[in-house]
Amino acid sequence: MKKYDFDTVKPRYGVGSGKWNEVEKELGRDEKIVPFSVADMEFQIAPEIRDGLCDFIQNTILGYSNPTEKYKDSVKMWQKSMHEWEIDTDWILPSHGVVDAFFSAVKCYTKENEGVILLTPVYYPMYEAIENNNRKIISSELKIVNNRYEIDYADFERKCKDKNNTMFILCSPHNPSGRIWRSEELKKLGDICNQNNVIVISDEIHNDLIMPGHKHTSYATLGKEYENNSVILTSASKSFNIAGLQTSNVIIANKDLRDKFFKYIKTTTSNPKCNIIGYKGTEIAYNEGKEWLDECINIIYKNYQLIKKFMNENYPEIEIFDLESTYLMWMDFSKLGFNYKELEEMNKKEAKLFFDEGYVFGKEGECFERWNLATPTYTIEDALKRFKKVYDNNLKNK
Ligand SMILES: Cc1ncc(COP(=O)(O)O)c(C=O)c1O
């Protein structure tokens, strides 16, 4: 039986939500149109977090605060119980977000003009972290085999062997496709990196949103040699819809790498701490949020199955990638014969559908759409009606 409310949408106009602002710009304040773009959820946060934070604010002075033991204990407990990774308290450094952390990692561990490897297409701020800091993007393109991304190991190894390429940023699970990298795949990548002195930054922000029948392997649990050559980035933000608290966990087992990162942070900002509400929100989410998370995953999976069935029945040319993790559905529209600009126009202007257009994840994403499924099911049912009307019309007139 459902315990939580996954049916109420509260329009987020006027509170600084980028995706709702985009709807407003296009349509005015239309309360019926829910955007399916940027990766946060339209679900209300778990009542445990809401009530816990209210109680905390009522009883606490919001003064300067270091990361608390309770926050660190909750991160340790969560890693162990969810991801079978035993970590020491000292390994945890909070940061203002995972994006912030991988920007810092790029600057801390690489020099200008060095190459940073990505498996592309991938979450677009990773390109920015490299390019905006005058490093080189080294793209190893993923290959689509039976609607699934596969790694080209020969290409990846060639790129790691180039002495100028010193870092690999791994997105695990993978955004935008929701693909979970199997432990054998991670090992192969890791062995290549270890043999060539390429440091691995593993962004595991989507690691808790695992769909039925699948399992995420944390990169560091592959073995000591992998743990020692990596920086693992996690957060409660994606799993519990608390990204606005801007708190994430940088976990570094290797002392030299950790000291280097901490020194870098201390020299580039006067205040390496996060905020007191972020620590508390993370702590409550990890300690009390599991039941909410399980229910949330069920709704996401149901939404995925609904869209997949609809597409298979009505538009079999649209290729749907298996949703193994997270709440971002990746769909290839290229066989419909529209170019990516036409698709964007049809979606936004005609059907009032605000997806993340695939091209933002790299040129490999052109004519793909990413659909955020963390929204009440009825908003998806409404969207499918608009979708059918517009796509049938445009396909007829083609
Ligand atoms: C792979 C990945 N990393 C990082 C982030 C954002 O992290 P943060 O909000 O902690 O900066 C996202 C958000 O969608 C993401 O998909």
Short mmCIF file of C-alpha atoms and ligand atoms in Angstrom, two decimals:
data_model
loop_
_atom_site.label_atom_id
_atom_site.label_comp_id
_atom_site.label_asym_id
_atom_site.label_seq_id
_atom_site.Cartn_x
_atom_site.Cartn_y
_atom_site.Cartn_z
CA MET A 1 0.00 0.00 0.00
CA LYS A 2 1.18 3.52 -0.79
CA LYS A 3 2.25 5.50 2.26
CA TYR A 4 3.48 8.69 0.62
CA ASP A 5 2.04 11.36 -1.63
CA PHE A 6 3.41 11.01 -5.15
CA ASP A 7 0.37 12.66 -6.74
CA THR A 8 0.56 16.33 -5.82
CA VAL A 9 2.33 18.77 -8.12
CA LYS A 10 3.02 22.22 -6.78
CA PRO A 11 3.93 24.49 -9.70
CA ARG A 12 7.31 26.06 -9.03
CA TYR A 13 6.77 29.47 -10.60
CA GLY A 14 8.64 32.32 -8.95
CA VAL A 15 11.00 30.16 -6.90
CA GLY A 16 13.92 30.10 -9.30
CA SER A 17 13.30 26.73 -10.95
CA GLY A 18 14.99 26.87 -14.37
CA LYS A 19 12.70 24.35 -16.00
CA TRP A 20 9.51 26.01 -14.75
CA ASN A 21 10.88 29.38 -15.86
CA GLU A 22 11.25 27.95 -19.34
CA VAL A 23 7.58 26.93 -19.39
CA GLU A 24 6.64 30.39 -18.15
CA LYS A 25 8.68 32.07 -20.87
CA GLU A 26 7.01 29.97 -23.53
CA LEU A 27 3.41 29.74 -22.25
CA GLY A 28 2.95 32.06 -19.30
CA ARG A 29 2.11 30.58 -15.92
CA ASP A 30 0.30 27.53 -17.17
CA GLU A 31 -0.23 25.33 -14.10
CA LYS A 32 -1.23 22.27 -16.14
CA ILE A 33 2.01 21.93 -18.07
CA VAL A 34 4.66 20.15 -16.03
CA PRO A 35 8.18 20.21 -17.49
CA PHE A 36 10.09 16.94 -17.96
CA SER A 37 13.58 18.38 -18.30
CA VAL A 38 16.18 19.19 -15.59
CA ALA A 39 16.85 16.27 -13.26
CA ASP A 40 14.99 17.10 -10.12
CA MET A 41 11.65 15.60 -9.15
CA GLU A 42 8.15 17.05 -9.14
CA PHE A 43 7.41 14.87 -6.10
CA GLN A 44 7.06 16.46 -2.68
CA ILE A 45 10.01 15.61 -0.46
CA ALA A 46 9.67 12.79 2.07
CA PRO A 47 7.67 13.96 5.11
CA GLU A 48 10.49 12.65 7.29
CA ILE A 49 12.85 15.20 5.72
CA ARG A 50 10.31 18.02 5.69
CA ASP A 51 9.28 17.54 9.32
CA GLY A 52 12.83 16.82 10.48
CA LEU A 53 14.12 20.04 8.93
CA CYS A 54 11.20 22.09 10.32
CA ASP A 55 11.91 20.71 13.75
CA PHE A 56 15.62 21.41 13.36
CA ILE A 57 15.04 25.04 12.34
CA GLN A 58 12.66 25.58 15.23
CA ASN A 59 15.20 24.35 17.72
CA THR A 60 18.56 25.39 16.32
CA ILE A 61 20.57 28.53 15.89
CA LEU A 62 21.69 28.67 12.27
CA GLY A 63 25.22 29.70 13.08
CA TYR A 64 28.53 28.69 11.51
CA SER A 65 28.78 24.97 11.39
CA ASN A 66 31.30 22.29 10.52
CA PRO A 67 30.17 18.99 9.03
CA THR A 68 28.69 17.08 11.95
CA GLU A 69 29.56 13.57 13.10
CA LYS A 70 25.91 12.64 12.60
CA TYR A 71 26.09 13.74 8.95
CA LYS A 72 29.29 11.74 8.39
CA ASP A 73 27.89 8.69 10.20
CA SER A 74 24.83 8.76 7.96
CA VAL A 75 27.02 8.85 4.83
CA LYS A 76 29.06 5.90 6.15
CA MET A 77 25.98 3.92 7.07
CA TRP A 78 24.34 4.56 3.68
CA GLN A 79 27.42 3.57 1.68
CA LYS A 80 27.71 0.36 3.65
CA SER A 81 24.09 -0.67 3.63
CA MET A 82 23.24 0.39 0.07
CA HIS A 83 26.54 -0.04 -1.75
CA GLU A 84 28.58 -2.49 0.33
CA TRP A 85 31.39 0.04 0.66
CA GLU A 86 32.99 0.44 4.03
CA ILE A 87 34.48 3.88 4.40
CA ASP A 88 36.31 5.78 7.15
CA THR A 89 34.96 9.02 8.52
CA ASP A 90 38.15 10.81 7.45
CA TRP A 91 37.53 9.99 3.80
CA ILE A 92 34.43 12.19 3.59
CA LEU A 93 34.70 15.79 2.49
CA PRO A 94 31.44 17.65 1.94
CA SER A 95 31.10 19.86 -1.12
CA HIS A 96 28.52 22.28 -2.51
CA GLY A 97 27.35 19.77 -5.07
CA VAL A 98 28.67 17.04 -7.31
CA VAL A 99 29.18 19.45 -10.20
CA ASP A 100 31.17 21.72 -7.94
CA ALA A 101 33.22 18.71 -6.84
CA PHE A 102 34.13 17.52 -10.33
CA PHE A 103 35.01 21.08 -11.40
CA SER A 104 37.38 21.17 -8.41
CA ALA A 105 38.77 17.72 -9.17
CA VAL A 106 39.62 18.76 -12.74
CA LYS A 107 41.53 21.80 -11.49
CA CYS A 108 43.13 19.97 -8.59
CA TYR A 109 44.44 16.85 -10.34
CA THR A 110 45.15 18.02 -13.90
CA LYS A 111 47.14 20.83 -15.51
CA GLU A 112 46.06 23.24 -18.23
CA ASN A 113 46.00 21.63 -21.70
CA GLU A 114 45.93 18.11 -20.32
CA GLY A 115 43.21 15.80 -21.59
CA VAL A 116 40.26 14.51 -19.57
CA ILE A 117 38.45 11.47 -20.95
CA LEU A 118 34.67 11.13 -21.07
CA LEU A 119 32.46 8.33 -22.38
CA THR A 120 30.07 10.30 -24.58
CA PRO A 121 27.28 11.31 -24.82
CA VAL A 122 27.29 12.35 -21.19
CA TYR A 123 25.99 14.82 -18.61
CA TYR A 124 26.87 18.17 -20.20
CA PRO A 125 28.48 20.00 -17.20
CA MET A 126 31.31 17.46 -17.46
CA TYR A 127 32.29 19.00 -20.81
CA GLU A 128 32.13 22.45 -19.19
CA ALA A 129 34.33 21.42 -16.23
CA ILE A 130 37.02 20.47 -18.72
CA GLU A 131 36.67 23.14 -21.39
CA ASN A 132 36.04 26.13 -19.10
CA ASN A 133 39.23 25.28 -17.24
CA ASN A 134 41.38 25.11 -20.36
CA ARG A 135 41.73 21.34 -20.36
CA LYS A 136 40.97 19.19 -23.40
CA ILE A 137 37.85 17.09 -23.80
CA ILE A 138 38.86 13.62 -24.93
CA SER A 139 35.73 11.89 -26.05
CA SER A 140 35.51 8.12 -26.26
CA GLU A 141 32.20 7.58 -28.02
CA LEU A 142 29.83 4.95 -26.69
CA LYS A 143 28.47 2.58 -29.33
CA ILE A 144 24.81 1.68 -29.52
CA VAL A 145 24.33 -2.08 -29.67
CA ASN A 146 20.74 -3.36 -29.39
CA ASN A 147 19.49 -0.12 -27.84
CA ARG A 148 22.21 -0.08 -25.25
CA TYR A 149 25.46 1.83 -24.93
CA GLU A 150 28.64 -0.25 -25.06
CA ILE A 151 32.20 0.89 -24.39
CA ASP A 152 34.81 0.86 -27.13
CA TYR A 153 37.69 -0.43 -24.97
CA ALA A 154 40.31 -0.24 -27.73
CA ASP A 155 39.51 3.43 -28.28
CA PHE A 156 39.43 4.08 -24.53
CA GLU A 157 42.82 2.41 -24.05
CA ARG A 158 44.35 4.35 -26.93
CA LYS A 159 43.22 7.54 -25.23
CA CYS A 160 44.51 6.50 -21.80
CA LYS A 161 47.89 5.59 -23.29
CA ASP A 162 48.38 9.14 -24.49
CA LYS A 163 50.51 10.62 -21.70
CA ASN A 164 48.76 13.97 -22.04
CA ASN A 165 45.46 12.45 -20.86
CA THR A 166 45.54 12.20 -17.08
CA MET A 167 41.94 11.96 -15.86
CA PHE A 168 38.80 9.98 -16.65
CA ILE A 169 35.42 11.25 -15.43
CA LEU A 170 33.04 8.32 -15.18
CA CYS A 171 29.29 8.86 -14.95
CA SER A 172 28.03 5.80 -13.10
CA PRO A 173 25.16 5.09 -13.48
CA HIS A 174 25.20 6.87 -16.79
CA ASN A 175 23.27 10.05 -17.48
CA PRO A 176 21.55 10.45 -19.99
CA SER A 177 20.92 6.76 -20.74
CA GLY A 178 20.29 5.29 -17.29
CA ARG A 179 22.78 2.53 -18.12
CA ILE A 180 24.40 0.76 -15.18
CA TRP A 181 28.01 -0.25 -15.80
CA ARG A 182 28.54 -3.88 -14.80
CA SER A 183 31.43 -4.68 -12.46
CA GLU A 184 33.33 -6.47 -15.29
CA GLU A 185 33.01 -3.35 -17.43
CA LEU A 186 34.18 -1.09 -14.61
CA LYS A 187 37.12 -3.39 -13.94
CA LYS A 188 38.21 -3.28 -17.57
CA LEU A 189 38.05 0.53 -17.56
CA GLY A 190 39.78 0.68 -14.18
CA ASP A 191 42.61 -1.64 -15.21
CA ILE A 192 43.31 0.53 -18.23
CA CYS A 193 43.30 3.67 -16.08
CA ASN A 194 45.51 2.15 -13.37
CA GLN A 195 48.05 0.89 -15.91
CA ASN A 196 48.31 4.34 -17.47
CA ASN A 197 48.21 6.56 -14.37
CA VAL A 198 44.86 8.04 -15.27
CA ILE A 199 42.92 9.10 -12.16
CA VAL A 200 39.23 8.13 -12.05
CA ILE A 201 36.58 10.57 -10.85
CA SER A 202 33.43 8.51 -10.45
CA ASP A 203 30.23 10.56 -10.35
CA GLU A 204 27.77 8.21 -8.64
CA ILE A 205 25.01 10.71 -7.92
CA HIS A 206 22.38 8.39 -9.47
CA ASN A 207 23.54 5.33 -7.51
CA ASP A 208 20.49 4.91 -5.26
CA LEU A 209 17.85 5.06 -7.97
CA ILE A 210 18.18 1.49 -9.17
CA MET A 211 15.34 -0.13 -11.06
CA PRO A 212 13.95 -3.59 -10.22
CA GLY A 213 16.29 -6.42 -11.18
CA HIS A 214 19.41 -4.24 -11.45
CA LYS A 215 22.40 -3.60 -9.22
CA HIS A 216 24.84 -0.70 -9.08
CA THR A 217 28.50 -1.40 -8.31
CA SER A 218 30.36 1.43 -6.66
CA TYR A 219 33.67 1.89 -8.45
CA ALA A 220 35.66 1.82 -5.22
CA THR A 221 34.33 -1.61 -4.24
CA LEU A 222 36.10 -3.26 -7.19
CA GLY A 223 39.24 -3.60 -5.04
CA LYS A 224 41.91 -1.62 -3.24
CA GLU A 225 43.83 -0.69 -6.39
CA TYR A 226 40.66 0.90 -7.84
CA GLU A 227 39.70 2.57 -4.56
CA ASN A 228 43.20 4.03 -4.29
CA ASN A 229 43.15 5.66 -7.69
CA SER A 230 39.72 7.25 -7.48
CA VAL A 231 37.54 10.00 -6.10
CA ILE A 232 33.91 9.00 -5.57
CA LEU A 233 31.15 11.60 -5.67
CA THR A 234 27.77 10.91 -4.11
CA SER A 235 24.86 12.89 -2.74
CA ALA A 236 21.42 12.49 -1.24
CA SER A 237 20.28 15.28 -3.56
CA LYS A 238 19.17 13.25 -6.58
CA SER A 239 17.71 10.31 -4.64
CA PHE A 240 15.66 12.43 -2.23
CA ASN A 241 14.96 15.53 -4.30
CA ILE A 242 16.96 17.90 -2.11
CA ALA A 243 19.34 19.36 -4.71
CA GLY A 244 18.54 22.87 -3.48
CA LEU A 245 20.37 22.10 -0.23
CA GLN A 246 23.57 21.91 -2.30
CA THR A 247 25.39 19.34 -0.25
CA SER A 248 27.26 16.36 -1.62
CA ASN A 249 29.86 13.91 -0.44
CA VAL A 250 33.35 13.67 -1.90
CA ILE A 251 34.82 10.35 -0.72
CA ILE A 252 38.54 9.77 -1.16
CA ALA A 253 40.23 6.72 0.35
CA ASN A 254 43.78 7.53 -0.77
CA LYS A 255 45.34 9.94 1.72
CA ASP A 256 47.61 11.66 -0.79
CA LEU A 257 44.74 12.30 -3.17
CA ARG A 258 42.58 13.46 -0.27
CA ASP A 259 45.19 15.85 1.10
CA LYS A 260 45.72 17.26 -2.37
CA PHE A 261 42.01 17.85 -2.84
CA PHE A 262 41.58 19.44 0.57
CA LYS A 263 44.61 21.68 0.05
CA TYR A 264 43.21 22.71 -3.31
CA ILE A 265 39.84 23.60 -1.78
CA LYS A 266 41.48 25.54 1.03
CA THR A 267 43.53 27.59 -1.39
CA THR A 268 40.69 28.40 -3.75
CA THR A 269 37.93 29.31 -1.32
CA SER A 270 37.97 30.90 2.08
CA ASN A 271 35.10 28.69 3.22
CA PRO A 272 35.20 25.02 2.24
CA LYS A 273 32.17 24.18 4.39
CA CYS A 274 28.59 23.54 3.32
CA ASN A 275 25.51 24.80 5.09
CA ILE A 276 24.04 23.47 8.30
CA ILE A 277 20.68 22.61 6.69
CA GLY A 278 22.40 20.62 3.96
CA TYR A 279 24.17 18.42 6.50
CA LYS A 280 20.94 17.89 8.42
CA GLY A 281 18.88 17.19 5.29
CA THR A 282 21.43 14.60 4.13
CA GLU A 283 21.49 12.97 7.55
CA ILE A 284 17.70 12.66 7.76
CA ALA A 285 17.42 11.43 4.17
CA TYR A 286 19.94 8.64 4.70
CA ASN A 287 18.70 7.66 8.16
CA GLU A 288 14.97 7.86 7.55
CA GLY A 289 14.29 8.05 3.83
CA LYS A 290 14.66 4.48 2.54
CA GLU A 291 10.96 3.62 2.58
CA TRP A 292 10.11 6.80 0.66
CA LEU A 293 12.87 6.05 -1.85
CA ASP A 294 11.56 2.52 -2.49
CA GLU A 295 8.08 3.83 -3.17
CA CYS A 296 9.47 6.56 -5.38
CA ILE A 297 11.37 4.04 -7.49
CA ASN A 298 8.17 2.03 -8.01
CA ILE A 299 6.36 5.09 -9.38
CA ILE A 300 9.28 5.95 -11.67
CA TYR A 301 9.37 2.41 -13.01
CA LYS A 302 5.62 2.41 -13.57
CA ASN A 303 5.93 5.69 -15.51
CA TYR A 304 8.69 4.18 -17.62
CA GLN A 305 6.58 1.12 -18.46
CA LEU A 306 3.63 3.32 -19.37
CA ILE A 307 5.62 5.40 -21.87
CA LYS A 308 7.44 2.39 -23.27
CA LYS A 309 4.15 0.58 -23.98
CA PHE A 310 2.68 3.72 -25.55
CA MET A 311 5.70 4.22 -27.81
CA ASN A 312 5.91 0.56 -28.80
CA GLU A 313 2.23 0.50 -29.74
CA ASN A 314 2.09 3.85 -31.51
CA TYR A 315 5.60 4.72 -32.68
CA PRO A 316 7.71 1.55 -32.92
CA GLU A 317 10.36 3.56 -34.81
CA ILE A 318 11.22 5.37 -31.57
CA GLU A 319 13.90 3.34 -29.82
CA ILE A 320 13.54 3.21 -26.06
CA PHE A 321 16.61 2.50 -23.98
CA ASP A 322 16.14 0.16 -21.02
CA LEU A 323 15.75 2.10 -17.82
CA GLU A 324 18.25 0.42 -15.51
CA SER A 325 18.62 3.32 -13.12
CA THR A 326 17.62 6.89 -12.34
CA TYR A 327 14.50 8.65 -13.59
CA LEU A 328 15.69 9.84 -16.99
CA MET A 329 14.29 7.97 -19.96
CA TRP A 330 16.46 8.07 -23.09
CA MET A 331 14.73 7.78 -26.45
CA ASP A 332 16.09 7.80 -29.99
CA PHE A 333 13.74 9.61 -32.41
CA SER A 334 16.08 9.58 -35.40
CA LYS A 335 14.12 7.00 -37.39
CA LEU A 336 11.08 9.32 -37.50
CA GLY A 337 12.96 11.43 -40.05
CA PHE A 338 12.78 14.85 -38.35
CA ASN A 339 15.97 16.72 -37.60
CA TYR A 340 16.72 17.74 -34.02
CA LYS A 341 15.59 21.34 -34.51
CA GLU A 342 12.25 20.19 -35.92
CA LEU A 343 11.81 17.82 -32.99
CA GLU A 344 12.50 20.61 -30.50
CA GLU A 345 10.02 22.88 -32.24
CA MET A 346 7.33 20.19 -32.30
CA ASN A 347 7.86 19.29 -28.65
CA LYS A 348 8.01 22.75 -27.13
CA LYS A 349 5.89 24.90 -29.40
CA GLU A 350 3.25 22.46 -30.61
CA ALA A 351 2.91 19.77 -27.94
CA LYS A 352 4.02 21.86 -24.94
CA LEU A 353 6.42 19.10 -24.03
CA PHE A 354 9.54 20.29 -22.27
CA PHE A 355 12.08 17.45 -22.48
CA ASP A 356 15.85 17.76 -22.35
CA GLU A 357 16.71 17.79 -26.02
CA GLY A 358 19.37 15.14 -26.62
CA TYR A 359 21.85 17.38 -28.43
CA VAL A 360 22.79 19.10 -25.16
CA PHE A 361 24.58 15.87 -24.13
CA GLY A 362 26.89 15.99 -27.15
CA LYS A 363 26.52 15.52 -30.89
CA GLU A 364 25.82 11.79 -30.35
CA GLY A 365 22.58 12.88 -28.64
CA GLU A 366 21.08 14.67 -31.66
CA CYS A 367 17.50 13.48 -32.31
CA PHE A 368 17.33 11.90 -28.85
CA GLU A 369 14.98 13.06 -26.12
CA ARG A 370 15.48 12.69 -22.35
CA TRP A 371 12.22 12.42 -20.43
CA ASN A 372 12.26 13.07 -16.66
CA LEU A 373 9.94 10.44 -15.14
CA ALA A 374 9.94 11.70 -11.55
CA THR A 375 6.49 13.20 -11.79
CA PRO A 376 2.96 12.02 -10.96
CA THR A 377 1.67 9.46 -13.46
CA TYR A 378 -1.29 11.60 -14.53
CA THR A 379 1.10 14.30 -15.82
CA ILE A 380 2.62 11.68 -18.11
CA GLU A 381 -0.80 10.49 -19.28
CA ASP A 382 -1.70 14.09 -20.17
CA ALA A 383 1.60 14.54 -21.98
CA LEU A 384 1.10 11.38 -24.04
CA LYS A 385 -2.22 12.74 -25.34
CA ARG A 386 -0.50 15.93 -26.50
CA PHE A 387 2.35 13.89 -27.93
CA LYS A 388 0.01 11.74 -30.04
CA LYS A 389 -1.91 14.66 -31.47
CA VAL A 390 1.20 16.54 -32.58
CA TYR A 391 3.27 13.59 -33.78
CA ASP A 392 0.41 12.00 -35.73
CA ASN A 393 -0.25 15.30 -37.44
CA ASN A 394 3.38 15.94 -38.34
CA LEU A 395 3.98 12.38 -39.52
CA LYS A 396 0.88 12.55 -41.73
CA ASN A 397 2.06 15.77 -43.35
CA LYS A 398 5.58 14.60 -43.92
C1 LIG B 1 25.58 12.84 -13.43
C2 LIG B 1 25.21 14.03 -12.63
N1 LIG B 1 26.12 14.61 -11.84
C3 LIG B 1 25.81 15.71 -11.09
C4 LIG B 1 24.55 16.26 -11.13
C5 LIG B 1 24.24 17.48 -10.32
O1 LIG B 1 24.86 17.43 -9.10
P1 LIG B 1 24.77 18.62 -8.05
O2 LIG B 1 23.40 19.16 -8.09
O3 LIG B 1 25.11 17.96 -6.75
O4 LIG B 1 25.79 19.62 -8.44
C6 LIG B 1 23.58 15.69 -11.96
C7 LIG B 1 22.25 16.29 -12.07
O5 LIG B 1 21.47 15.96 -12.91
C8 LIG B 1 23.92 14.55 -12.71
O6 LIG B 1 23.03 13.96 -13.51
#
